[in-house]
Amino acid sequence: MSGLLLQAVDLLRTGTPSSRHSEAPRVRLLLTLIVLFGAGYGAAMGSYGGEVGLGGARPLQMLYASVKVPLLLLATFGLSLPSYFVINSLLGLREDLGAAVRALLATQACLTLVLCALAPFTLFWYVSYRGYEEATLFNALAFAVASGSGQVLLRRLYRPLIARDVRHRVLLRLWLIIYAFVGIQMGWLLRPFIGIPGTPTRFLREDTWSNAYVFVAGRIWEVLNR
């Protein structure tokens, strides 16, 4: 475990986990970091117990959330990758595809590392502020901070690619748009991550296959027509 933590620190410091092996083990290590640290934050996220604090934590909800956080990130990454590959090919950047994908995967690992580091603050927040809305907002803030940290690393890793060909800057921006678009809908499908105490614990909601963008558009329309 200590070796894995050292690899994680090296990822944050240099952008790549130290490895004496080929790229395949390095990719497996990145995937391992995403799963382990994503699950760690998911367990903390799902420990919300409402008015009774952490004493009301539901083990099943913690288990579900520990599965869903890495699933959210990996599924979003996987679904966004084909579009990225097509655009990469259209821009004539296929030679740099391997380095670019490794940079994107390292960013996912960095995001989960920062999330896991924020887990103690999430638990402290649950103890201090027990409202459901407050819990939701704090977790949204944690994901925003982790995403921002990931963007810092991604831009650092992409700098040599952009220096080699400025079209990589366009590709990077398109990736961020695609990833955000897919990620919002994926997060919507995988609800609930926190769960409301006193209600049945479910892996997915009954209206799982609804559309986040249709829901938001409907709410905006309702507000405009009041």
CSV table of C-alpha atoms in Angstrom, one decimal:
chain,number,residue,atom,x,y,z
A,1,MET,CA,0.0,0.0,0.0
A,2,SER,CA,2.9,2.4,0.8
A,3,GLY,CA,4.3,1.7,-2.7
A,4,LEU,CA,0.9,2.7,-4.2
A,5,LEU,CA,0.8,5.9,-2.2
A,6,LEU,CA,4.3,6.8,-3.4
A,7,GLN,CA,3.2,6.2,-7.0
A,8,ALA,CA,0.2,8.4,-6.4
A,9,VAL,CA,2.5,11.2,-5.0
A,10,ASP,CA,4.7,10.8,-8.0
A,11,LEU,CA,1.7,11.2,-10.3
A,12,LEU,CA,0.8,14.5,-8.7
A,13,ARG,CA,4.4,15.7,-8.8
A,14,THR,CA,5.4,14.7,-12.3
A,15,GLY,CA,2.2,13.7,-14.1
A,16,THR,CA,3.2,10.1,-14.5
A,17,PRO,CA,3.6,7.4,-11.9
A,18,SER,CA,7.1,6.1,-11.5
A,19,SER,CA,7.5,2.8,-13.2
A,20,ARG,CA,10.5,0.8,-14.6
A,21,HIS,CA,8.1,-1.2,-16.8
A,22,SER,CA,6.4,-0.6,-20.1
A,23,GLU,CA,3.4,1.6,-20.7
A,24,ALA,CA,0.9,-1.3,-20.1
A,25,PRO,CA,1.7,-1.7,-16.4
A,26,ARG,CA,1.7,2.1,-16.1
A,27,VAL,CA,-1.9,2.3,-17.6
A,28,ARG,CA,-3.0,-0.5,-15.2
A,29,LEU,CA,-1.6,1.5,-12.3
A,30,LEU,CA,-3.5,4.6,-13.3
A,31,LEU,CA,-6.7,2.5,-13.6
A,32,THR,CA,-6.0,1.0,-10.1
A,33,LEU,CA,-5.6,4.5,-8.6
A,34,ILE,CA,-8.8,5.6,-10.2
A,35,VAL,CA,-10.7,2.6,-8.8
A,36,LEU,CA,-9.2,2.6,-5.3
A,37,PHE,CA,-9.2,6.4,-4.6
A,38,GLY,CA,-12.5,6.9,-6.3
A,39,ALA,CA,-14.0,4.2,-4.2
A,40,GLY,CA,-12.5,5.8,-1.1
A,41,TYR,CA,-14.2,9.1,-1.7
A,42,GLY,CA,-17.4,7.3,-2.7
A,43,ALA,CA,-17.6,5.6,0.7
A,44,ALA,CA,-17.2,8.9,2.4
A,45,MET,CA,-19.7,10.5,0.1
A,46,GLY,CA,-22.3,7.8,0.8
A,47,SER,CA,-21.8,8.0,4.6
A,48,TYR,CA,-24.2,10.9,5.0
A,49,GLY,CA,-26.6,10.1,7.9
A,50,GLY,CA,-28.8,13.2,8.0
A,51,GLU,CA,-29.8,14.7,11.3
A,52,VAL,CA,-28.1,11.9,13.3
A,53,GLY,CA,-24.7,12.6,11.7
A,54,LEU,CA,-22.3,9.8,10.8
A,55,GLY,CA,-24.1,7.6,13.3
A,56,GLY,CA,-26.9,7.3,10.7
A,57,ALA,CA,-24.6,6.2,7.9
A,58,ARG,CA,-26.0,3.4,5.8
A,59,PRO,CA,-23.4,0.8,4.9
A,60,LEU,CA,-25.2,-0.2,1.7
A,61,GLN,CA,-25.3,3.4,0.5
A,62,MET,CA,-21.6,3.7,1.2
A,63,LEU,CA,-21.0,0.5,-0.8
A,64,TYR,CA,-23.1,1.8,-3.7
A,65,ALA,CA,-21.4,5.2,-3.8
A,66,SER,CA,-17.9,3.6,-3.5
A,67,VAL,CA,-18.8,1.6,-6.7
A,68,LYS,CA,-20.4,4.5,-8.5
A,69,VAL,CA,-17.7,7.2,-8.2
A,70,PRO,CA,-15.0,5.3,-10.1
A,71,LEU,CA,-17.8,3.9,-12.4
A,72,LEU,CA,-18.8,7.5,-13.2
A,73,LEU,CA,-15.3,8.6,-14.1
A,74,LEU,CA,-14.3,5.5,-16.1
A,75,ALA,CA,-17.6,5.3,-17.9
A,76,THR,CA,-17.5,9.0,-18.8
A,77,PHE,CA,-13.9,8.5,-20.0
A,78,GLY,CA,-14.7,5.5,-22.0
A,79,LEU,CA,-17.8,7.0,-23.7
A,80,SER,CA,-15.9,10.2,-24.5
A,81,LEU,CA,-12.9,8.4,-26.0
A,82,PRO,CA,-14.4,7.3,-29.4
A,83,SER,CA,-15.3,10.9,-30.2
A,84,TYR,CA,-11.9,12.1,-29.1
A,85,PHE,CA,-10.3,9.4,-31.3
A,86,VAL,CA,-12.3,10.5,-34.4
A,87,ILE,CA,-11.5,14.2,-33.9
A,88,ASN,CA,-7.9,13.3,-33.3
A,89,SER,CA,-7.8,11.4,-36.6
A,90,LEU,CA,-9.5,14.2,-38.5
A,91,LEU,CA,-7.0,16.7,-37.3
A,92,GLY,CA,-4.1,14.4,-38.3
A,93,LEU,CA,-2.8,13.9,-34.8
A,94,ARG,CA,-2.9,10.1,-34.7
A,95,GLU,CA,0.9,9.9,-34.0
A,96,ASP,CA,0.4,11.6,-30.6
A,97,LEU,CA,-2.7,9.6,-29.7
A,98,GLY,CA,-0.9,7.3,-27.2
A,99,ALA,CA,0.6,10.2,-25.3
A,100,ALA,CA,-2.6,12.2,-25.4
A,101,VAL,CA,-4.7,9.3,-24.0
A,102,ARG,CA,-2.2,8.7,-21.2
A,103,ALA,CA,-2.4,12.3,-20.3
A,104,LEU,CA,-6.2,12.1,-20.1
A,105,LEU,CA,-6.0,9.0,-18.0
A,106,ALA,CA,-3.5,10.5,-15.7
A,107,THR,CA,-5.9,13.4,-15.2
A,108,GLN,CA,-8.6,11.0,-14.1
A,109,ALA,CA,-6.3,9.5,-11.6
A,110,CYS,CA,-5.3,12.9,-10.3
A,111,LEU,CA,-8.9,13.8,-9.9
A,112,THR,CA,-9.6,10.8,-7.7
A,113,LEU,CA,-6.5,11.4,-5.6
A,114,VAL,CA,-7.6,14.9,-4.8
A,115,LEU,CA,-11.2,13.6,-4.1
A,116,CYS,CA,-9.8,11.0,-1.7
A,117,ALA,CA,-7.7,13.7,0.0
A,118,LEU,CA,-10.9,15.7,0.5
A,119,ALA,CA,-12.8,12.8,2.1
A,120,PRO,CA,-12.0,13.7,5.7
A,121,PHE,CA,-13.3,17.2,5.0
A,122,THR,CA,-16.5,15.7,3.6
A,123,LEU,CA,-17.0,13.6,6.8
A,124,PHE,CA,-16.3,16.7,8.9
A,125,TRP,CA,-18.9,18.6,6.9
A,126,TYR,CA,-21.5,15.9,7.5
A,127,VAL,CA,-20.9,16.1,11.2
A,128,SER,CA,-21.1,19.9,11.2
A,129,TYR,CA,-23.9,20.6,8.8
A,130,ARG,CA,-26.5,17.9,8.6
A,131,GLY,CA,-28.9,19.2,5.9
A,132,TYR,CA,-29.2,17.3,2.7
A,133,GLU,CA,-28.8,20.3,0.5
A,134,GLU,CA,-25.6,21.3,2.4
A,135,ALA,CA,-24.2,17.8,1.9
A,136,THR,CA,-25.0,17.9,-1.8
A,137,LEU,CA,-23.4,21.3,-2.3
A,138,PHE,CA,-20.3,20.4,-0.4
A,139,ASN,CA,-19.8,17.3,-2.6
A,140,ALA,CA,-20.3,19.4,-5.7
A,141,LEU,CA,-17.6,21.7,-4.4
A,142,ALA,CA,-15.3,18.8,-3.7
A,143,PHE,CA,-15.7,17.5,-7.3
A,144,ALA,CA,-15.2,21.1,-8.6
A,145,VAL,CA,-11.9,21.4,-6.6
A,146,ALA,CA,-10.7,17.9,-7.8
A,147,SER,CA,-11.7,18.7,-11.4
A,148,GLY,CA,-9.8,22.0,-11.3
A,149,SER,CA,-6.7,20.2,-9.9
A,150,GLY,CA,-7.0,17.7,-12.7
A,151,GLN,CA,-7.2,20.5,-15.3
A,152,VAL,CA,-3.9,21.9,-13.9
A,153,LEU,CA,-2.2,18.5,-14.5
A,154,LEU,CA,-3.8,18.0,-17.9
A,155,ARG,CA,-2.6,21.3,-19.2
A,156,ARG,CA,0.9,20.6,-17.9
A,157,LEU,CA,0.9,17.2,-19.6
A,158,TYR,CA,-0.5,18.7,-22.8
A,159,ARG,CA,2.0,21.5,-23.0
A,160,PRO,CA,4.7,19.4,-24.9
A,161,LEU,CA,2.0,18.2,-27.3
A,162,ILE,CA,0.7,21.8,-28.0
A,163,ALA,CA,4.3,22.9,-28.5
A,164,ARG,CA,4.7,20.2,-31.1
A,165,ASP,CA,1.4,21.0,-32.9
A,166,VAL,CA,-0.9,23.8,-31.9
A,167,ARG,CA,-3.9,21.8,-33.1
A,168,HIS,CA,-3.6,19.9,-29.8
A,169,ARG,CA,-5.0,23.0,-28.1
A,170,VAL,CA,-8.2,22.7,-30.2
A,171,LEU,CA,-8.4,19.0,-29.4
A,172,LEU,CA,-7.9,19.6,-25.7
A,173,ARG,CA,-10.8,22.1,-25.6
A,174,LEU,CA,-13.1,19.7,-27.6
A,175,TRP,CA,-12.2,17.0,-25.1
A,176,LEU,CA,-13.3,19.1,-22.2
A,177,ILE,CA,-16.6,19.9,-23.8
A,178,ILE,CA,-17.3,16.3,-24.7
A,179,TYR,CA,-16.2,15.0,-21.3
A,180,ALA,CA,-18.4,17.5,-19.5
A,181,PHE,CA,-21.4,16.8,-21.7
A,182,VAL,CA,-21.1,13.0,-21.2
A,183,GLY,CA,-20.2,13.4,-17.5
A,184,ILE,CA,-23.3,15.4,-16.6
A,185,GLN,CA,-25.6,12.8,-18.1
A,186,MET,CA,-23.7,9.9,-16.6
A,187,GLY,CA,-23.8,11.5,-13.1
A,188,TRP,CA,-27.6,12.0,-13.6
A,189,LEU,CA,-28.1,8.3,-14.6
A,190,LEU,CA,-26.1,7.0,-11.6
A,191,ARG,CA,-28.0,8.9,-8.9
A,192,PRO,CA,-28.2,8.8,-6.0
A,193,PHE,CA,-24.6,9.1,-4.7
A,194,ILE,CA,-25.6,10.5,-1.3
A,195,GLY,CA,-29.1,9.3,-0.7
A,196,ILE,CA,-31.7,10.7,1.6
A,197,PRO,CA,-31.9,9.1,5.0
A,198,GLY,CA,-35.2,7.6,5.8
A,199,THR,CA,-35.8,6.5,2.2
A,200,PRO,CA,-35.1,3.1,0.8
A,201,THR,CA,-31.5,2.6,-0.2
A,202,ARG,CA,-31.3,2.0,-4.0
A,203,PHE,CA,-28.5,1.6,-6.4
A,204,LEU,CA,-30.3,3.7,-9.0
A,205,ARG,CA,-33.4,5.8,-8.9
A,206,GLU,CA,-36.7,4.7,-10.5
A,207,ASP,CA,-36.4,7.5,-13.2
A,208,THR,CA,-32.8,6.4,-14.0
A,209,TRP,CA,-33.2,6.7,-17.8
A,210,SER,CA,-34.4,10.2,-17.9
A,211,ASN,CA,-32.3,13.0,-19.4
A,212,ALA,CA,-30.5,15.6,-17.3
A,213,TYR,CA,-30.6,18.2,-20.1
A,214,VAL,CA,-34.4,17.7,-20.7
A,215,PHE,CA,-35.0,18.0,-16.9
A,216,VAL,CA,-33.0,21.3,-16.6
A,217,ALA,CA,-34.6,22.7,-19.8
A,218,GLY,CA,-38.1,21.9,-18.3
A,219,ARG,CA,-37.3,23.6,-15.0
A,220,ILE,CA,-36.0,26.7,-16.8
A,221,TRP,CA,-39.2,26.7,-19.0
A,222,GLU,CA,-41.3,26.5,-15.8
A,223,VAL,CA,-39.5,29.4,-14.2
A,224,LEU,CA,-39.9,31.6,-17.4
A,225,ASN,CA,-43.6,30.9,-17.6
A,226,ARG,CA,-44.5,31.7,-14.0
